[in-house]
Amino acid sequence: MTTGTGTDWAAWQESWDRQQEWYMPDREERFRIMLDMVEAFAGPAPRVLDLACGTGSITARLLRRFPGATSTGVDLDPALLAIAGGTFAGDDRVTLVTADLRDPDWPAALPYDSYDAVLTATALHWLHSEPLAALYGRIAELVRDGGVFLNADHMIDESTPRINAAERAQRHARMDQARRDGAPDWSAWWQLAARDPALAGPTARRFEIYGEHADGDMPSPAWHAATLRAHGFGEARPVWCSPSDTLLLAVK
């Protein structure tokens, strides 16, 4: 998606959104509820940490709804950060930081010591439970008293195997139909990125870092809530869910 005058970053953002919606048709609803909760606890000009920000999907919606907000985006993926960097170039409300969330010292790279809200979506399921719990402790240290953490992700309740199996079968049937209709899946999207002159190098580095897409653990919403409370949050519970995903809110 490179034009004669340079890379069309807006087109790459749109492409990423369409690819993500292939997996999560209710993605925008999750973002709306997430920002509703940010406004409820932090008002219309929050300082936000966009954790595992990718292309900056949350940040883009945050700034569209709250022009007075500021956002720090943190990620390790050089290709997705390249799209974020192109998208928000010249916007002094946005700071992008390259950091590995598995490194216990990653908060030292941030421009602020505390945030009104830490937000993340469809990202932390690649961590296993032990490092995720440790990450929750570091997040708690970054959220101001009265501030919030919101995580929208795949959270599986293993106590309902028949429900899980039926939901998964229906979701994959819908995804297969979308693929037949021409929607790009994860692999197809990355193949497109690898062919773009502006993203070929960052994409190659991305696969050196991560390899192929691999999931960590996907514990239940109850596990997430209990772990967040054990690591410094006063309250935690789901505020939205779909058959496969949960948006969990924790208050410091």
Coordinates of N, CA and C in Angstrom, one line a residue:
M1 N 0.8 -1.2 0.0 CA 0.0 0.0 0.0 C 0.9 1.2 0.0
T2 N 1.8 1.3 -0.9 CA 2.7 2.4 -1.1 C 2.3 3.1 -2.4
T3 N 2.1 4.4 -2.2 CA 1.7 5.3 -3.4 C 2.9 6.0 -3.9
G4 N 2.7 6.8 -5.0 CA 3.8 7.5 -5.5 C 4.4 8.6 -4.6
T5 N 3.6 9.0 -3.6 CA 4.0 10.0 -2.7 C 4.4 9.4 -1.3
G6 N 4.4 8.1 -1.2 CA 4.8 7.5 0.0 C 3.8 6.4 0.5
T7 N 4.0 5.9 1.6 CA 3.2 4.8 2.2 C 1.9 5.4 2.7
D8 N 0.8 4.7 2.3 CA -0.6 5.1 2.7 C -0.8 4.4 4.1
W9 N -0.5 5.1 5.2 CA -0.6 4.5 6.5 C -2.1 4.3 6.9
A10 N -2.9 5.2 6.4 CA -4.4 5.0 6.7 C -4.9 3.8 6.1
A11 N -4.4 3.4 4.9 CA -4.9 2.2 4.2 C -4.4 1.0 5.0
W12 N -3.2 1.0 5.5 CA -2.7 -0.1 6.3 C -3.5 -0.2 7.6
Q13 N -3.8 0.9 8.2 CA -4.7 0.8 9.4 C -6.0 0.2 9.1
E14 N -6.6 0.6 7.9 CA -7.9 0.0 7.5 C -7.8 -1.5 7.2
S15 N -6.7 -1.8 6.6 CA -6.4 -3.2 6.3 C -6.3 -4.1 7.6
W16 N -5.6 -3.5 8.6 CA -5.4 -4.2 9.8 C -6.8 -4.4 10.5
D17 N -7.6 -3.3 10.5 CA -8.9 -3.4 11.1 C -9.8 -4.5 10.5
R18 N -9.7 -4.6 9.2 CA -10.6 -5.6 8.5 C -10.1 -7.0 8.8
Q19 N -8.8 -7.2 8.9 CA -8.2 -8.5 9.2 C -8.6 -8.9 10.6
Q20 N -8.6 -7.9 11.6 CA -8.9 -8.2 12.9 C -10.4 -8.5 13.1
E21 N -11.2 -7.8 12.3 CA -12.7 -8.0 12.3 C -13.1 -9.4 11.8
W22 N -12.2 -10.0 11.0 CA -12.4 -11.3 10.5 C -12.5 -12.3 11.7
Y23 N -11.7 -12.0 12.7 CA -11.7 -12.9 13.9 C -12.8 -12.4 14.9
M24 N -13.0 -11.1 15.0 CA -13.8 -10.5 16.0 C -14.8 -9.5 15.4
P25 N -16.0 -9.9 14.9 CA -16.9 -9.0 14.3 C -17.5 -8.0 15.3
D26 N -17.4 -8.2 16.6 CA -17.9 -7.2 17.5 C -16.7 -6.4 18.1
R27 N -15.6 -6.3 17.4 CA -14.5 -5.5 17.9 C -14.8 -4.1 18.2
E28 N -15.5 -3.4 17.4 CA -15.8 -2.0 17.7 C -16.6 -1.8 19.0
E29 N -17.5 -2.8 19.2 CA -18.3 -2.7 20.4 C -17.4 -2.8 21.7
R30 N -16.4 -3.7 21.6 CA -15.5 -3.8 22.7 C -14.8 -2.4 22.9
F31 N -14.3 -1.8 21.9 CA -13.6 -0.5 22.0 C -14.5 0.5 22.6
R32 N -15.8 0.5 22.2 CA -16.7 1.6 22.7 C -16.9 1.4 24.2
I33 N -17.1 0.2 24.7 CA -17.3 0.0 26.1 C -16.0 0.3 26.8
M34 N -14.9 -0.1 26.3 CA -13.6 0.3 26.9 C -13.5 1.8 27.1
L35 N -13.8 2.6 26.1 CA -13.7 4.0 26.2 C -14.8 4.6 27.1
D36 N -15.9 4.0 27.2 CA -17.0 4.4 28.1 C -16.4 4.3 29.5
M37 N -15.7 3.2 29.9 CA -15.2 3.0 31.2 C -14.0 4.0 31.5
V38 N -13.2 4.3 30.5 CA -12.2 5.2 30.7 C -12.8 6.6 31.0
E39 N -13.8 7.0 30.3 CA -14.4 8.3 30.6 C -15.1 8.3 32.0
A40 N -15.7 7.2 32.4 CA -16.3 7.1 33.7 C -15.4 7.3 34.8
F41 N -14.1 6.8 34.7 CA -13.2 6.9 35.8 C -12.1 8.0 35.6
A42 N -11.9 8.5 34.4 CA -10.8 9.4 34.1 C -11.2 10.7 33.4
G43 N -12.5 10.8 33.0 CA -12.9 12.0 32.3 C -12.5 12.0 30.9
P44 N -12.7 13.2 30.2 CA -12.5 13.3 28.8 C -11.1 13.6 28.3
A45 N -10.1 13.7 29.2 CA -8.7 14.0 28.8 C -7.8 13.1 29.6
P46 N -7.9 11.8 29.4 CA -7.1 10.9 30.2 C -5.7 10.7 29.7
R47 N -4.8 10.4 30.6 CA -3.4 9.9 30.2 C -3.5 8.4 30.1
V48 N -3.2 7.8 28.9 CA -3.5 6.4 28.7 C -2.2 5.7 28.2
L49 N -2.0 4.5 28.7 CA -1.0 3.6 28.3 C -1.6 2.5 27.4
D50 N -1.3 2.5 26.1 CA -1.9 1.6 25.2 C -0.9 0.4 25.1
L51 N -1.2 -0.7 25.8 CA -0.3 -1.8 26.1 C -0.3 -2.8 25.0
A52 N 0.8 -3.2 24.4 CA 0.9 -4.0 23.2 C 0.0 -3.4 22.2
C53 N 0.4 -2.2 21.8 CA -0.5 -1.3 21.0 C -0.7 -1.7 19.6
G54 N 0.3 -2.5 19.0 CA 0.2 -2.9 17.6 C 0.2 -1.6 16.7
T55 N -0.8 -1.5 15.8 CA -0.8 -0.4 14.9 C -1.4 0.9 15.6
G56 N -1.8 0.7 16.8 CA -2.4 1.9 17.5 C -3.9 1.9 17.4
S57 N -4.6 0.8 17.3 CA -6.0 0.8 17.1 C -6.7 1.4 18.3
I58 N -6.3 1.1 19.5 CA -7.0 1.8 20.6 C -6.7 3.3 20.7
T59 N -5.4 3.6 20.4 CA -5.0 5.0 20.5 C -5.8 5.8 19.4
A60 N -6.0 5.3 18.2 CA -6.8 6.0 17.2 C -8.2 6.3 17.7
R61 N -8.8 5.3 18.3 CA -10.2 5.5 18.7 C -10.3 6.4 20.0
L62 N -9.3 6.3 20.8 CA -9.2 7.2 22.0 C -9.1 8.6 21.6
L63 N -8.2 9.0 20.7 CA -8.0 10.4 20.3 C -9.2 10.9 19.5
R64 N -9.8 10.0 18.7 CA -11.0 10.4 18.0 C -12.1 10.8 18.9
R65 N -12.3 10.1 20.0 CA -13.4 10.4 21.0 C -13.0 11.4 22.0
F66 N -11.7 11.4 22.4 CA -11.2 12.4 23.4 C -10.0 13.1 22.8
P67 N -10.2 14.2 22.1 CA -9.1 14.9 21.5 C -8.1 15.5 22.5
G68 N -8.5 15.6 23.8 CA -7.6 16.1 24.8 C -6.8 15.0 25.5
A69 N -7.0 13.8 25.1 CA -6.2 12.7 25.7 C -4.8 12.6 25.2
T70 N -3.9 11.9 26.0 CA -2.6 11.6 25.5 C -2.4 10.1 25.6
S71 N -1.6 9.5 24.8 CA -1.4 8.1 24.7 C 0.1 7.7 24.6
T72 N 0.5 6.7 25.4 CA 1.8 6.1 25.2 C 1.5 4.7 24.7
G73 N 2.0 4.4 23.5 CA 1.9 3.1 22.9 C 3.1 2.3 23.1
V74 N 3.0 1.0 23.6 CA 4.2 0.2 23.9 C 4.0 -1.1 23.1
D75 N 5.0 -1.5 22.3 CA 5.0 -2.8 21.6 C 6.4 -3.2 21.3
L76 N 6.5 -4.4 20.8 CA 7.8 -4.9 20.4 C 7.9 -5.2 18.9
D77 N 6.7 -5.3 18.3 CA 6.6 -5.7 16.9 C 7.0 -4.5 16.0
P78 N 8.1 -4.6 15.2 CA 8.6 -3.5 14.4 C 7.7 -3.2 13.3
A79 N 7.0 -4.1 12.7 CA 6.1 -3.8 11.6 C 4.9 -3.1 12.0
L80 N 4.2 -3.6 13.1 CA 3.0 -2.9 13.6 C 3.4 -1.5 14.1
L81 N 4.6 -1.4 14.8 CA 5.0 -0.1 15.3 C 5.3 0.9 14.1
A82 N 5.8 0.4 13.0 CA 6.0 1.2 11.8 C 4.7 1.8 11.3
I83 N 3.6 1.0 11.3 CA 2.3 1.5 10.9 C 1.8 2.6 11.9
A84 N 2.0 2.3 13.2 CA 1.6 3.2 14.2 C 2.4 4.5 14.1
G85 N 3.7 4.4 13.8 CA 4.6 5.6 13.7 C 4.1 6.4 12.5
G86 N 3.8 5.8 11.4 CA 3.4 6.5 10.2 C 2.0 7.2 10.5
T87 N 1.1 6.5 11.2 CA -0.2 7.0 11.4 C -0.2 8.2 12.3
F88 N 0.6 8.2 13.4 CA 0.6 9.3 14.4 C 1.8 10.3 14.2
A89 N 2.5 10.2 13.1 CA 3.6 11.1 12.9 C 3.2 12.6 13.1
G90 N 3.9 13.3 13.9 CA 3.6 14.7 14.1 C 2.5 15.0 15.1
D91 N 2.0 14.0 15.7 CA 0.9 14.2 16.8 C 1.6 14.1 18.1
D92 N 1.7 15.2 18.8 CA 2.5 15.3 20.0 C 1.7 14.7 21.2
R93 N 0.5 14.2 20.9 CA -0.3 13.5 22.0 C 0.1 12.1 22.1
V94 N 0.9 11.6 21.1 CA 1.2 10.2 21.1 C 2.7 9.9 21.2
T95 N 3.1 9.0 22.1 CA 4.5 8.6 22.2 C 4.5 7.1 22.0
L96 N 5.4 6.6 21.1 CA 5.5 5.2 20.9 C 6.9 4.7 21.5
V97 N 6.8 3.6 22.2 CA 7.9 3.0 22.9 C 8.1 1.5 22.4
T98 N 9.3 1.2 22.1 CA 9.6 -0.2 21.7 C 10.1 -0.9 23.0
A99 N 9.4 -1.9 23.5 CA 9.8 -2.6 24.7 C 9.1 -4.0 24.7
D100 N 9.8 -4.9 25.4 CA 9.3 -6.3 25.5 C 8.7 -6.4 26.9
L101 N 7.4 -6.7 26.9 CA 6.6 -6.8 28.1 C 7.0 -7.9 29.0
R102 N 7.8 -8.8 28.5 CA 8.4 -9.9 29.4 C 9.6 -9.5 30.1
D103 N 10.2 -8.3 29.8 CA 11.3 -7.7 30.5 C 10.8 -7.0 31.7
P104 N 11.2 -7.4 32.9 CA 10.7 -6.7 34.1 C 11.0 -5.2 34.1
D105 N 12.0 -4.7 33.4 CA 12.3 -3.3 33.4 C 11.7 -2.5 32.3
W106 N 10.7 -3.0 31.6 CA 10.1 -2.3 30.5 C 9.5 -1.0 30.9
P107 N 8.9 -0.8 32.1 CA 8.3 0.5 32.5 C 9.3 1.6 32.5
A108 N 10.6 1.3 32.7 CA 11.6 2.4 32.7 C 11.6 3.2 31.4
A109 N 11.2 2.6 30.3 CA 11.2 3.2 29.0 C 10.0 4.2 28.8
L110 N 9.1 4.2 29.7 CA 7.9 5.0 29.5 C 8.1 6.5 29.9
P111 N 7.4 7.4 29.2 CA 7.6 8.8 29.5 C 7.0 9.3 30.8
Y112 N 6.1 8.5 31.4 CA 5.4 8.9 32.6 C 5.5 7.8 33.7
D113 N 5.4 8.2 34.9 CA 5.4 7.2 36.0 C 4.1 6.6 36.3
S114 N 3.0 7.3 35.9 CA 1.7 6.8 36.2 C 0.7 7.2 35.1
Y115 N -0.4 6.4 35.1 CA -1.4 6.6 34.0 C -2.8 6.6 34.6
D116 N -3.7 7.3 34.0 CA -5.1 7.2 34.4 C -5.7 5.8 34.0
A117 N -5.3 5.3 32.9 CA -5.8 4.1 32.3 C -4.7 3.3 31.6
V118 N -4.7 2.0 31.7 CA -3.9 1.2 30.9 C -4.9 0.3 30.1
L119 N -4.7 0.3 28.8 CA -5.7 -0.4 27.9 C -5.0 -1.4 27.0
T120 N -5.6 -2.6 26.8 CA -5.0 -3.5 25.9 C -6.1 -4.4 25.3
A121 N -5.9 -4.9 24.1 CA -6.9 -5.7 23.4 C -6.3 -6.8 22.5
T122 N -6.7 -8.0 22.7 CA -6.3 -9.1 21.8 C -4.8 -9.2 21.7
A123 N -4.1 -9.2 22.9 CA -2.7 -9.1 22.8 C -2.1 -10.0 23.9
L124 N -2.6 -10.0 25.1 CA -1.9 -10.7 26.2 C -2.1 -12.2 26.2
H125 N -3.0 -12.7 25.4 CA -3.2 -14.2 25.3 C -1.9 -14.9 24.8
W126 N -1.0 -14.2 24.3 CA 0.3 -14.9 23.9 C 1.2 -15.1 25.1
L127 N 0.9 -14.6 26.2 CA 1.7 -14.8 27.4 C 1.1 -16.0 28.2
H128 N 2.0 -16.8 28.8 CA 1.6 -17.9 29.7 C 1.2 -17.2 31.1
S129 N 0.5 -18.0 31.9 CA -0.1 -17.5 33.1 C 0.9 -16.8 34.1
E130 N 2.1 -17.5 34.3 CA 3.0 -16.9 35.2 C 3.6 -15.6 34.8
P131 N 4.1 -15.4 33.6 CA 4.6 -14.1 33.2 C 3.4 -13.1 33.1
L132 N 2.2 -13.5 32.8 CA 1.1 -12.6 32.7 C 0.8 -12.1 34.1
A133 N 0.8 -12.9 35.1 CA 0.6 -12.5 36.5 C 1.6 -11.5 36.9
A134 N 2.9 -11.7 36.5 CA 4.0 -10.8 36.9 C 3.7 -9.4 36.2
L135 N 3.3 -9.5 34.9 CA 2.9 -8.3 34.2 C 1.8 -7.5 34.8
Y136 N 0.8 -8.2 35.4 CA -0.3 -7.5 36.1 C 0.3 -6.7 37.3
G137 N 1.2 -7.3 37.9 CA 1.8 -6.6 39.1 C 2.5 -5.3 38.6
R138 N 3.2 -5.3 37.5 CA 3.8 -4.1 37.0 C 2.8 -3.1 36.5
I139 N 1.7 -3.6 35.9 CA 0.7 -2.7 35.5 C 0.0 -2.0 36.7
A140 N -0.2 -2.7 37.8 CA -0.8 -2.1 39.0 C 0.1 -1.0 39.5
E141 N 1.4 -1.1 39.4 CA 2.3 0.0 39.8 C 2.2 1.2 39.0
L142 N 1.7 1.1 37.7 CA 1.7 2.2 36.8 C 0.3 2.9 36.8
V143 N -0.7 2.3 37.3 CA -2.0 2.9 37.4 C -2.2 3.7 38.6
R144 N -2.6 5.0 38.5 CA -2.8 5.8 39.7 C -3.9 5.3 40.5
D145 N -4.0 5.7 41.8 CA -5.1 5.3 42.6 C -6.4 5.8 42.0
G146 N -7.3 5.0 41.9 CA -8.6 5.3 41.3 C -8.6 5.2 39.8
G147 N -7.4 4.8 39.2 CA -7.3 4.6 37.8 C -7.7 3.2 37.4
V148 N -7.7 2.9 36.1 CA -8.2 1.6 35.6 C -7.3 0.9 34.7
F149 N -7.4 -0.4 34.7 CA -6.8 -1.3 33.7 C -8.0 -2.1 33.0
L150 N -7.9 -2.1 31.6 CA -9.0 -2.8 30.9 C -8.3 -3.7 29.9
N151 N -8.6 -5.0 29.9 CA -8.1 -6.0 29.0 C -9.2 -6.7 28.3
A152 N -9.2 -6.5 27.0 CA -10.2 -7.2 26.1 C -9.5 -8.3 25.4
D153 N -9.9 -9.6 25.7 CA -9.1 -10.7 25.1 C -9.9 -12.0 25.1
H154 N -9.3 -13.0 24.5 CA -9.9 -14.4 24.6 C -9.7 -14.9 26.0
M155 N -10.8 -15.2 26.7 CA -10.7 -15.7 28.1 C -11.6 -16.9 28.1
I156 N -11.1 -18.1 28.3 CA -11.9 -19.3 28.2 C -12.2 -19.9 29.5
D157 N -13.5 -20.2 29.7 CA -14.0 -20.8 31.0 C -14.0 -22.3 30.7
E158 N -13.0 -23.1 31.3 CA -12.9 -24.5 31.0 C -14.0 -25.3 31.6
S159 N -14.8 -24.7 32.5 CA -15.9 -25.4 33.1 C -17.1 -25.6 32.2
T160 N -17.1 -25.0 31.0 CA -18.2 -25.1 30.1 C -17.8 -25.7 28.7
P161 N -17.3 -26.9 28.7 CA -16.7 -27.4 27.4 C -17.7 -27.5 26.3
R162 N -19.0 -27.9 26.5 CA -19.9 -28.0 25.4 C -20.2 -26.6 24.8
I163 N -20.4 -25.6 25.7 CA -20.6 -24.2 25.2 C -19.4 -23.8 24.4
N164 N -18.2 -24.1 24.9 CA -17.0 -23.6 24.2 C -16.8 -24.3 22.9
A165 N -17.2 -25.6 22.8 CA -17.0 -26.3 21.5 C -18.0 -25.8 20.5
A166 N -19.3 -25.5 20.9 CA -20.3 -25.0 20.0 C -19.9 -23.6 19.5
E167 N -19.5 -22.8 20.4 CA -19.1 -21.4 20.0 C -18.0 -21.4 19.0
R168 N -17.0 -22.3 19.3 CA -15.8 -22.3 18.4 C -16.2 -22.8 17.1
A169 N -17.0 -23.8 17.0 CA -17.4 -24.4 15.7 C -18.1 -23.3 14.9
Q170 N -19.1 -22.6 15.5 CA -19.8 -21.6 14.8 C -18.9 -20.5 14.3
R171 N -18.0 -20.0 15.2 CA -17.1 -18.9 14.9 C -16.2 -19.3 13.7
H172 N -15.7 -20.5 13.7 CA -14.8 -20.9 12.6 C -15.5 -21.1 11.3
A173 N -16.8 -21.6 11.4 CA -17.6 -21.7 10.2 C -17.8 -20.3 9.5
R174 N -18.0 -19.3 10.4 CA -18.2 -18.0 9.9 C -16.9 -17.4 9.3
M175 N -15.8 -17.7 10.0 CA -14.5 -17.2 9.5 C -14.1 -17.9 8.1
D176 N -14.4 -19.2 8.0 CA -14.2 -19.9 6.8 C -15.0 -19.3 5.6
Q177 N -16.2 -18.9 5.9 CA -17.0 -18.3 4.8 C -16.4 -16.9 4.5
A178 N -16.0 -16.2 5.5 CA -15.4 -14.9 5.2 C -14.1 -15.0 4.3
R179 N -13.4 -16.0 4.6 CA -12.2 -16.3 3.8 C -12.5 -16.6 2.3
R180 N -13.6 -17.4 2.2 CA -14.0 -17.7 0.8 C -14.5 -16.5 0.1
D181 N -15.1 -15.5 0.9 CA -15.5 -14.3 0.3 C -14.4 -13.3 0.0
G182 N -13.2 -13.7 0.4 CA -12.0 -12.8 0.0 C -11.4 -12.1 1.2
A183 N -11.9 -12.2 2.4 CA -11.4 -11.5 3.6 C -10.0 -12.1 3.9
P184 N -9.0 -11.2 4.1 CA -7.6 -11.7 4.4 C -7.6 -12.2 5.9
D185 N -7.0 -13.3 6.1 CA -6.8 -13.8 7.5 C -5.4 -13.3 7.9
W186 N -5.0 -13.8 9.1 CA -3.7 -13.4 9.7 C -2.5 -13.6 8.8
S187 N -2.4 -14.8 8.3 CA -1.3 -15.2 7.4 C -1.3 -14.4 6.1
A188 N -2.5 -14.2 5.5 CA -2.6 -13.5 4.2 C -2.2 -12.0 4.5
W189 N -2.6 -11.4 5.6 CA -2.2 -10.0 5.9 C -0.7 -9.9 6.0
W190 N -0.1 -10.8 6.7 CA 1.4 -10.7 6.8 C 2.1 -10.9 5.5
Q191 N 1.5 -11.7 4.6 CA 2.1 -11.8 3.3 C 2.1 -10.5 2.5
L192 N 0.9 -9.8 2.6 CA 0.8 -8.5 2.0 C 1.9 -7.5 2.6
A193 N 2.0 -7.5 3.9 CA 3.0 -6.6 4.5 C 4.4 -6.9 4.1
A194 N 4.7 -8.2 3.9 CA 6.1 -8.5 3.5 C 6.4 -8.1 2.1
R195 N 5.4 -7.8 1.3 CA 5.6 -7.4 -0.1 C 5.6 -5.8 -0.3
D196 N 5.3 -5.1 0.8 CA 5.3 -3.7 0.8 C 6.7 -3.1 1.0
P197 N 7.2 -2.3 0.2 CA 8.6 -1.8 0.4 C 8.8 -1.2 1.8
A198 N 7.8 -0.5 2.3 CA 8.0 0.2 3.6 C 7.9 -0.8 4.8
L199 N 7.3 -1.9 4.6 CA 7.1 -2.9 5.7 C 7.9 -4.2 5.5
A200 N 8.5 -4.4 4.4 CA 9.2 -5.7 4.2 C 10.3 -5.9 5.2
G201 N 11.1 -4.9 5.5 CA 12.2 -5.1 6.5 C 11.6 -5.3 7.9
P202 N 10.8 -4.4 8.4 CA 10.2 -4.6 9.7 C 9.4 -5.9 9.8
T203 N 8.8 -6.3 8.8 CA 8.1 -7.6 8.8 C 9.0 -8.8 9.0
A204 N 10.2 -8.7 8.3 CA 11.2 -9.8 8.4 C 11.7 -9.8 9.9
R205 N 11.9 -8.6 10.4 CA 12.4 -8.5 11.8 C 11.4 -9.0 12.8
R206 N 10.1 -8.8 12.5 CA 9.0 -9.2 13.3 C 9.0 -10.7 13.5
F207 N 9.2 -11.4 12.3 CA 9.2 -12.9 12.4 C 10.4 -13.5 13.0
E208 N 11.5 -12.7 13.0 CA 12.7 -13.1 13.7 C 12.5 -13.1 15.2
I209 N 11.7 -12.1 15.6 CA 11.4 -11.9 17.1 C 10.4 -13.0 17.5
Y210 N 9.3 -13.1 16.8 CA 8.1 -13.9 17.3 C 8.0 -15.3 16.6
G211 N 8.6 -15.5 15.4 CA 8.3 -16.7 14.7 C 6.8 -16.6 14.2
E212 N 6.2 -17.8 14.0 CA 4.8 -17.8 13.6 C 4.0 -17.5 14.8
H213 N 2.8 -17.1 14.5 CA 1.8 -16.8 15.6 C 1.6 -17.9 16.5
A214 N 1.8 -17.7 17.8 CA 1.6 -18.8 18.8 C 0.9 -18.2 20.0
D215 N 0.0 -19.0 20.6 CA -0.8 -18.5 21.7 C -0.1 -19.0 23.0
G216 N -0.3 -18.3 24.1 CA 0.1 -18.7 25.4 C -1.1 -19.4 26.1
D217 N -1.4 -19.0 27.3 CA -2.5 -19.5 28.0 C -3.7 -18.5 27.8
M218 N -4.9 -19.1 27.9 CA -6.1 -18.3 27.9 C -7.0 -18.6 29.1
P219 N -6.6 -18.2 30.3 CA -7.4 -18.5 31.5 C -8.7 -17.8 31.5
S220 N -9.6 -18.2 32.4 CA -10.9 -17.7 32.5 C -11.0 -16.2 33.0
P221 N -12.1 -15.5 32.8 CA -12.2 -14.2 33.4 C -12.1 -14.2 34.9
A222 N -12.5 -15.3 35.6 CA -12.4 -15.4 37.0 C -10.9 -15.4 37.4
W223 N -10.1 -16.1 36.6 CA -8.6 -16.1 36.9 C -8.0 -14.7 36.8
H224 N -8.4 -14.0 35.7 CA -7.8 -12.7 35.5 C -8.2 -11.8 36.6
A225 N -9.5 -11.8 37.0 CA -10.0 -10.9 38.1 C -9.3 -11.2 39.4
A226 N -9.2 -12.5 39.7 CA -8.5 -12.8 41.0 C -7.0 -12.5 41.0
T227 N -6.4 -12.7 39.8 CA -4.9 -12.3 39.7 C -4.7 -10.8 39.8
L228 N -5.6 -10.1 39.2 CA -5.4 -8.6 39.3 C -5.7 -8.1 40.7
R229 N -6.6 -8.7 41.4 CA -6.8 -8.3 42.8 C -5.6 -8.7 43.7
A230 N -5.0 -9.8 43.4 CA -3.9 -10.3 44.2 C -2.6 -9.4 43.9
H231 N -2.6 -8.7 42.8 CA -1.5 -7.9 42.4 C -1.7 -6.4 42.5
G232 N -2.7 -6.0 43.3 CA -2.7 -4.6 43.7 C -4.0 -3.8 43.3
F233 N -4.9 -4.5 42.6 CA -6.1 -3.8 42.2 C -7.2 -4.1 43.3
G234 N -8.0 -3.1 43.5 CA -9.0 -3.2 44.6 C -10.3 -4.0 44.1
E235 N -10.7 -3.8 42.8 CA -11.8 -4.4 42.3 C -11.5 -4.9 40.9
A236 N -12.1 -5.9 40.4 CA -12.0 -6.4 39.1 C -13.1 -7.3 38.7
R237 N -13.7 -7.1 37.5 CA -14.7 -7.9 37.0 C -15.0 -7.7 35.5
P238 N -15.6 -8.6 34.8 CA -16.0 -8.3 33.4 C -17.0 -7.2 33.3
V239 N -16.9 -6.3 32.3 CA -17.9 -5.3 32.0 C -18.6 -5.5 30.6
W240 N -18.1 -6.5 29.9 CA -18.6 -6.8 28.6 C -18.1 -8.2 28.2
C241 N -18.9 -8.9 27.5 CA -18.4 -10.2 26.9 C -19.2 -10.6 25.7
S242 N -18.6 -11.4 24.9 CA -19.2 -12.0 23.7 C -19.1 -13.5 24.0
P243 N -19.6 -14.4 23.1 CA -19.4 -15.8 23.4 C -18.0 -16.3 23.5
S244 N -17.0 -15.5 22.9 CA -15.6 -16.0 23.0 C -14.7 -15.0 23.7
D245 N -15.0 -13.8 23.9 CA -14.1 -12.8 24.4 C -14.7 -12.0 25.6
T246 N -13.9 -11.5 26.4 CA -14.3 -10.7 27.6 C -13.5 -9.4 27.7
L247 N -14.2 -8.4 28.1 CA -13.5 -7.1 28.5 C -13.6 -7.0 30.0
L248 N -12.4 -7.1 30.6 CA -12.3 -7.1 32.1 C -11.7 -5.8 32.6
L249 N -12.4 -5.2 33.5 CA -12.0 -3.9 34.1 C -11.5 -4.1 35.5
A250 N -10.4 -3.5 35.8 CA -9.8 -3.5 37.2 C -9.6 -2.1 37.6
V251 N -9.9 -1.8 38.9 CA -9.8 -0.5 39.4 C -8.8 -0.5 40.5
K252 N -7.8 0.5 40.5 CA -6.8 0.5 41.5 C -7.3 1.0 42.8

